[in-house]
Amino acid sequence: MAKRLDLKDVDIYYGTFHAVSSVSLTVPPRSVTAFIGPSGCGKSTVLRTLNRMHEVIPGARVEGQVLLDGEDIYAGAVDPVAVRRTIGMVFQRPNPFPTMSIRDNVVAGMKLQGVRDKKKLDEIAERSLRGANLWNEVKDRLGKPGGGLSGGQQQRLCIARAIAVQPDVLLMDEPCSALDPISTLAIEDLIGELKKSYTIVIVTHNMQQAARVSDQTAFFNLRATGEPGRLVEIDDTEKIFSNPTERATEDYISGRFG
Ligand SMILES: Nc1ncnc2c1ncn2[C@@H]1O[C@H](COP(=O)(O)OP(=O)(O)O)[C@@H](O)[C@H]1O
Ligand SMILES: [Mg+2]
């Protein structure tokens, strides 16, 4: 649980299009790392290379190394499906299985892994829903469809589903961008809780959110239109938002773009 991620000289392509150039960074265990930067600079692309979701796009490929506690997740013998189980992902739009019950949404991954024992699955559902700060709101309607929950509850359901399989890392791509401010705060509080047990990487276009939830912040940018995205700098969140090293970061966080 809660493993460290190291990226070493990672280059990412969509066919011949070089989307992201030479990213090296470390994500320590039990911490939150935020990716910020203008739209199109490659934040989601980098995130998807961290659990081998990038390569499901035809022609897409990754160069360099992504190490999980020192083990290269792109090594020949590694099964990408096993990587995705170990490194869970939460997306921008909550995507529960809408007609499946709340309980079955949470334990879907464990069932796929072959767990059949009803009592064990009930325990996992309760532990995961408690972990996602959703238990009290749904405990009396676990058999009702996941699609009947509010947007914010659905996103917490997706987080419960992600943590049910006890991943080593949780990736979140703009998890609050479809949510109202109250639901957003609930997710931000939850991220603060989850980092005690998990390694978390969150993409956010909201700089206040990055400042609120993350320990370190990585700023990505494009040198020019058509050039690949690159990591400009990564540092303690406090430092990035008060006294960044790079002029490009300063311009971005103070709202002077381009
Ligand atoms: N499936 C795809 N096929 C081809 N190019 C893509 C694909 N997804 C993203 N890109 C391109 O890769 C670059 C980075 O995109 P993305 O990672 O989505 O940026 P961000 O998340 O920072 O907004 C952009 O130029 C985008 O158009
Ligand atoms: Mg994105």
Short mmCIF file of C-alpha atoms and ligand atoms in Angstrom, two decimals:
data_model
loop_
_atom_site.label_atom_id
_atom_site.label_comp_id
_atom_site.label_asym_id
_atom_site.label_seq_id
_atom_site.Cartn_x
_atom_site.Cartn_y
_atom_site.Cartn_z
CA MET A 1 0.00 0.00 0.00
CA ALA A 2 0.97 3.64 -0.58
CA LYS A 3 3.93 3.23 -2.85
CA ARG A 4 6.26 5.80 -4.35
CA LEU A 5 6.23 6.72 -8.04
CA ASP A 6 9.29 7.84 -9.99
CA LEU A 7 9.16 9.09 -13.58
CA LYS A 8 12.48 9.13 -15.38
CA ASP A 9 12.80 10.97 -18.69
CA VAL A 10 9.27 10.12 -19.76
CA ASP A 11 8.30 11.07 -23.34
CA ILE A 12 4.75 10.47 -24.49
CA TYR A 13 3.44 10.16 -28.04
CA TYR A 14 0.12 9.84 -29.85
CA GLY A 15 1.32 8.24 -33.08
CA THR A 16 3.83 10.72 -34.48
CA PHE A 17 2.57 13.56 -32.27
CA HIS A 18 5.01 14.19 -29.42
CA ALA A 19 2.60 15.26 -26.64
CA VAL A 20 4.89 15.43 -23.62
CA SER A 21 8.66 15.76 -23.42
CA SER A 22 11.15 14.43 -20.88
CA VAL A 23 9.27 14.42 -17.57
CA SER A 24 11.17 13.37 -14.45
CA LEU A 25 9.55 13.62 -11.04
CA THR A 26 8.93 11.73 -7.81
CA VAL A 27 5.61 11.24 -6.05
CA PRO A 28 6.24 10.26 -2.41
CA PRO A 29 3.92 7.82 -0.63
CA ARG A 30 1.15 9.16 1.63
CA SER A 31 1.10 12.57 0.01
CA VAL A 32 -0.84 14.52 -2.61
CA THR A 33 0.85 15.78 -5.77
CA ALA A 34 -1.12 18.25 -7.93
CA PHE A 35 -0.57 18.71 -11.67
CA ILE A 36 -1.46 22.21 -12.85
CA GLY A 37 -0.97 24.09 -16.11
CA PRO A 38 -2.89 25.39 -19.13
CA SER A 39 -5.26 23.19 -21.09
CA GLY A 40 -3.50 20.93 -23.61
CA CYS A 41 -0.11 20.90 -21.87
CA GLY A 42 -0.32 17.17 -21.19
CA LYS A 43 -1.51 16.80 -17.57
CA SER A 44 -4.07 14.08 -18.37
CA THR A 45 -1.64 12.41 -20.74
CA VAL A 46 1.03 12.14 -18.04
CA LEU A 47 -1.56 10.91 -15.53
CA ARG A 48 -2.70 8.15 -17.89
CA THR A 49 0.84 6.91 -18.41
CA LEU A 50 1.06 6.31 -14.65
CA ASN A 51 -1.30 3.34 -14.81
CA ARG A 52 -0.80 2.31 -18.44
CA MET A 53 -4.12 3.74 -19.57
CA HIS A 54 -2.34 5.79 -22.24
CA GLU A 55 -1.48 2.78 -24.38
CA VAL A 56 -5.11 1.74 -24.87
CA ILE A 57 -5.28 4.54 -27.50
CA PRO A 58 -4.17 3.11 -30.86
CA GLY A 59 -0.66 4.30 -31.82
CA ALA A 60 0.01 5.76 -28.37
CA ARG A 61 3.35 4.99 -26.74
CA VAL A 62 5.58 5.92 -23.84
CA GLU A 63 9.37 6.17 -23.61
CA GLY A 64 11.40 6.38 -20.40
CA GLN A 65 10.63 4.75 -17.09
CA VAL A 66 7.75 4.80 -14.63
CA LEU A 67 8.82 3.10 -11.40
CA LEU A 68 6.46 1.96 -8.65
CA ASP A 69 8.61 1.48 -5.55
CA GLY A 70 11.52 0.99 -7.94
CA GLU A 71 9.80 -1.53 -10.24
CA ASP A 72 9.28 -0.45 -13.86
CA ILE A 73 5.56 -0.76 -14.63
CA TYR A 74 6.46 -0.89 -18.35
CA ALA A 75 8.84 -3.84 -17.98
CA GLY A 76 8.15 -6.68 -20.42
CA ALA A 77 6.75 -9.15 -17.92
CA VAL A 78 4.33 -6.70 -16.29
CA ASP A 79 0.61 -7.17 -17.01
CA PRO A 80 -1.04 -3.77 -17.70
CA VAL A 81 -4.30 -5.01 -16.20
CA ALA A 82 -2.50 -5.74 -12.92
CA VAL A 83 -0.96 -2.25 -13.02
CA ARG A 84 -4.42 -0.67 -13.39
CA ARG A 85 -5.61 -2.66 -10.37
CA THR A 86 -2.67 -1.39 -8.31
CA ILE A 87 -2.96 2.19 -9.53
CA GLY A 88 -6.60 3.25 -9.46
CA MET A 89 -8.13 6.15 -11.35
CA VAL A 90 -11.03 8.54 -10.80
CA PHE A 91 -12.23 10.58 -13.77
CA GLN A 92 -13.66 14.01 -14.40
CA ARG A 93 -17.26 12.83 -14.76
CA PRO A 94 -18.45 10.36 -12.13
CA ASN A 95 -18.91 7.08 -14.00
CA PRO A 96 -20.65 4.57 -11.71
CA PHE A 97 -22.46 1.66 -13.38
CA PRO A 98 -25.82 3.48 -13.28
CA THR A 99 -28.23 0.54 -13.00
CA MET A 100 -26.01 -1.53 -10.69
CA SER A 101 -26.67 -1.25 -6.96
CA ILE A 102 -24.53 1.04 -4.80
CA ARG A 103 -23.05 -1.97 -3.01
CA ASP A 104 -22.28 -3.84 -6.22
CA ASN A 105 -20.67 -0.74 -7.75
CA VAL A 106 -18.22 -0.65 -4.85
CA VAL A 107 -17.31 -4.34 -4.95
CA ALA A 108 -17.32 -4.75 -8.75
CA GLY A 109 -13.50 -4.89 -8.87
CA MET A 110 -13.27 -7.44 -6.05
CA LYS A 111 -15.87 -9.63 -7.81
CA LEU A 112 -13.79 -9.45 -10.99
CA GLN A 113 -10.87 -10.67 -8.91
CA GLY A 114 -12.96 -13.70 -7.96
CA VAL A 115 -14.15 -12.79 -4.45
CA ARG A 116 -17.58 -14.43 -4.03
CA ASP A 117 -18.11 -14.56 -0.25
CA LYS A 118 -21.13 -12.32 0.41
CA LYS A 119 -20.09 -11.45 3.97
CA LYS A 120 -16.58 -10.49 2.82
CA LEU A 121 -17.99 -8.37 -0.02
CA ASP A 122 -20.37 -6.64 2.43
CA GLU A 123 -17.41 -5.85 4.67
CA ILE A 124 -15.39 -4.46 1.77
CA ALA A 125 -18.39 -2.35 0.65
CA GLU A 126 -18.81 -0.87 4.14
CA ARG A 127 -15.09 -0.22 4.66
CA SER A 128 -14.75 1.43 1.23
CA LEU A 129 -17.89 3.55 1.59
CA ARG A 130 -16.74 4.68 5.04
CA GLY A 131 -13.33 5.43 3.52
CA ALA A 132 -15.01 7.58 0.87
CA ASN A 133 -17.12 9.45 3.47
CA LEU A 134 -20.29 8.12 1.87
CA TRP A 135 -21.43 5.36 4.23
CA ASN A 136 -23.80 7.42 6.37
CA GLU A 137 -25.58 8.78 3.31
CA VAL A 138 -26.15 5.42 1.61
CA LYS A 139 -26.17 2.74 4.30
CA ASP A 140 -29.97 2.44 4.17
CA ARG A 141 -30.11 2.11 0.38
CA LEU A 142 -27.17 -0.07 -0.59
CA GLY A 143 -29.41 -2.08 -2.94
CA LYS A 144 -30.56 1.00 -4.89
CA PRO A 145 -28.96 1.94 -8.23
CA GLY A 146 -25.73 3.96 -8.17
CA GLY A 147 -27.20 6.24 -10.85
CA GLY A 148 -29.75 7.55 -8.33
CA LEU A 149 -27.15 9.40 -6.27
CA SER A 150 -26.28 13.09 -6.66
CA GLY A 151 -23.21 14.01 -8.72
CA GLY A 152 -21.06 14.54 -5.64
CA GLN A 153 -22.23 11.26 -4.11
CA GLN A 154 -21.56 9.46 -7.39
CA GLN A 155 -18.00 10.77 -7.41
CA ARG A 156 -17.50 9.55 -3.83
CA LEU A 157 -18.98 6.22 -4.95
CA CYS A 158 -16.34 6.07 -7.69
CA ILE A 159 -13.67 6.80 -5.09
CA ALA A 160 -15.11 4.01 -2.90
CA ARG A 161 -14.94 1.68 -5.92
CA ALA A 162 -11.33 2.70 -6.56
CA ILE A 163 -10.21 2.10 -2.95
CA ALA A 164 -12.17 -1.17 -2.58
CA VAL A 165 -9.34 -3.05 -4.31
CA GLN A 166 -6.77 -1.40 -1.98
CA PRO A 167 -4.63 0.24 -4.65
CA ASP A 168 -1.09 1.54 -4.06
CA VAL A 169 -1.77 4.82 -5.83
CA LEU A 170 -4.90 6.86 -6.64
CA LEU A 171 -4.95 9.04 -9.75
CA MET A 172 -7.65 11.71 -10.08
CA ASP A 173 -8.20 13.71 -13.26
CA GLU A 174 -10.11 16.90 -12.39
CA PRO A 175 -12.39 14.94 -10.04
CA CYS A 176 -14.39 18.01 -9.01
CA SER A 177 -14.84 19.78 -12.31
CA ALA A 178 -18.40 18.46 -12.76
CA LEU A 179 -19.37 19.12 -9.14
CA ASP A 180 -20.97 21.98 -7.19
CA PRO A 181 -18.92 23.85 -4.53
CA ILE A 182 -20.29 21.86 -1.56
CA SER A 183 -19.57 18.51 -3.21
CA THR A 184 -16.15 19.83 -4.20
CA LEU A 185 -15.35 20.62 -0.57
CA ALA A 186 -16.48 17.12 0.43
CA ILE A 187 -14.07 15.60 -2.10
CA GLU A 188 -11.24 17.90 -1.00
CA ASP A 189 -11.78 16.86 2.65
CA LEU A 190 -11.82 13.25 1.54
CA ILE A 191 -8.51 13.67 -0.33
CA GLY A 192 -7.01 14.99 2.92
CA GLU A 193 -8.17 11.79 4.67
CA LEU A 194 -7.12 9.42 1.89
CA LYS A 195 -3.56 10.68 1.74
CA LYS A 196 -2.94 9.09 5.15
CA SER A 197 -3.19 5.72 3.40
CA TYR A 198 -2.58 6.35 -0.30
CA THR A 199 -0.25 8.02 -2.73
CA ILE A 200 -2.39 10.52 -4.64
CA VAL A 201 -1.89 12.43 -7.88
CA ILE A 202 -4.58 14.94 -8.83
CA VAL A 203 -4.93 16.99 -12.00
CA THR A 204 -6.77 20.21 -11.38
CA HIS A 205 -7.36 23.36 -13.40
CA ASN A 206 -8.26 25.08 -10.13
CA MET A 207 -5.15 26.59 -8.53
CA GLN A 208 -6.93 27.26 -5.23
CA GLN A 209 -7.77 23.58 -5.11
CA ALA A 210 -4.15 22.61 -5.76
CA ALA A 211 -3.09 24.96 -2.97
CA ARG A 212 -5.71 23.50 -0.59
CA VAL A 213 -5.20 19.79 -1.14
CA SER A 214 -1.65 19.13 -2.30
CA ASP A 215 1.76 18.76 -0.65
CA GLN A 216 3.71 19.29 -3.84
CA THR A 217 2.68 20.88 -7.12
CA ALA A 218 3.97 20.22 -10.61
CA PHE A 219 3.51 22.99 -13.18
CA PHE A 220 3.31 21.86 -16.82
CA ASN A 221 3.40 24.18 -19.80
CA LEU A 222 3.93 24.37 -23.56
CA ARG A 223 6.97 26.29 -24.74
CA ALA A 224 4.99 27.25 -27.85
CA THR A 225 1.93 26.02 -29.75
CA GLY A 226 2.70 22.68 -31.41
CA GLU A 227 5.65 21.98 -29.10
CA PRO A 228 5.36 19.11 -26.63
CA GLY A 229 4.22 19.82 -23.08
CA ARG A 230 6.92 19.83 -20.45
CA LEU A 231 7.30 19.92 -16.70
CA VAL A 232 8.42 23.44 -15.86
CA GLU A 233 8.97 22.81 -12.17
CA ILE A 234 7.83 20.72 -9.24
CA ASP A 235 8.20 21.81 -5.64
CA ASP A 236 6.42 22.09 -2.29
CA THR A 237 2.98 23.56 -2.95
CA GLU A 238 3.67 26.43 -0.58
CA LYS A 239 6.82 27.33 -2.49
CA ILE A 240 5.15 27.07 -5.93
CA PHE A 241 2.38 29.45 -4.88
CA SER A 242 4.53 31.92 -2.95
CA ASN A 243 7.97 31.93 -4.51
CA PRO A 244 8.32 29.71 -7.59
CA THR A 245 11.75 29.32 -9.16
CA GLU A 246 10.65 29.73 -12.79
CA ARG A 247 9.27 32.89 -14.35
CA ALA A 248 6.75 30.83 -16.38
CA THR A 249 5.29 29.43 -13.15
CA GLU A 250 5.08 32.88 -11.59
CA ASP A 251 3.26 34.19 -14.68
CA TYR A 252 0.81 31.31 -14.63
CA ILE A 253 -0.09 31.41 -10.95
CA SER A 254 -0.44 35.18 -11.00
CA GLY A 255 -2.72 34.98 -14.04
CA ARG A 256 -0.37 36.37 -16.67
CA PHE A 257 -0.65 33.78 -19.42
CA GLY A 258 1.44 33.61 -22.58
N1 LIG B 1 -6.42 10.58 -27.74
C1 LIG B 1 -5.60 11.53 -28.23
N2 LIG B 1 -5.11 11.45 -29.48
C2 LIG B 1 -4.28 12.40 -29.99
N3 LIG B 1 -3.88 13.48 -29.27
C3 LIG B 1 -4.34 13.63 -28.03
C4 LIG B 1 -5.21 12.67 -27.42
N4 LIG B 1 -5.49 13.07 -26.15
C5 LIG B 1 -4.82 14.24 -25.98
N5 LIG B 1 -4.13 14.56 -27.09
C6 LIG B 1 -3.27 15.76 -27.29
O1 LIG B 1 -2.20 15.70 -26.35
C7 LIG B 1 -1.94 17.01 -25.84
C8 LIG B 1 -2.08 16.98 -24.32
O2 LIG B 1 -3.46 16.77 -24.00
P1 LIG B 1 -3.98 16.52 -22.51
O3 LIG B 1 -3.08 15.56 -21.84
O4 LIG B 1 -5.41 16.19 -22.60
O5 LIG B 1 -3.77 17.96 -21.85
P2 LIG B 1 -4.36 18.56 -20.49
O6 LIG B 1 -4.91 17.44 -19.67
O7 LIG B 1 -3.21 19.26 -19.84
O8 LIG B 1 -5.41 19.55 -20.89
C9 LIG B 1 -2.90 17.96 -26.53
O9 LIG B 1 -2.24 18.52 -27.65
C10 LIG B 1 -4.02 17.04 -26.96
O10 LIG B 1 -4.68 17.55 -28.10
MG MG B 2 -6.84 17.05 -18.97
#
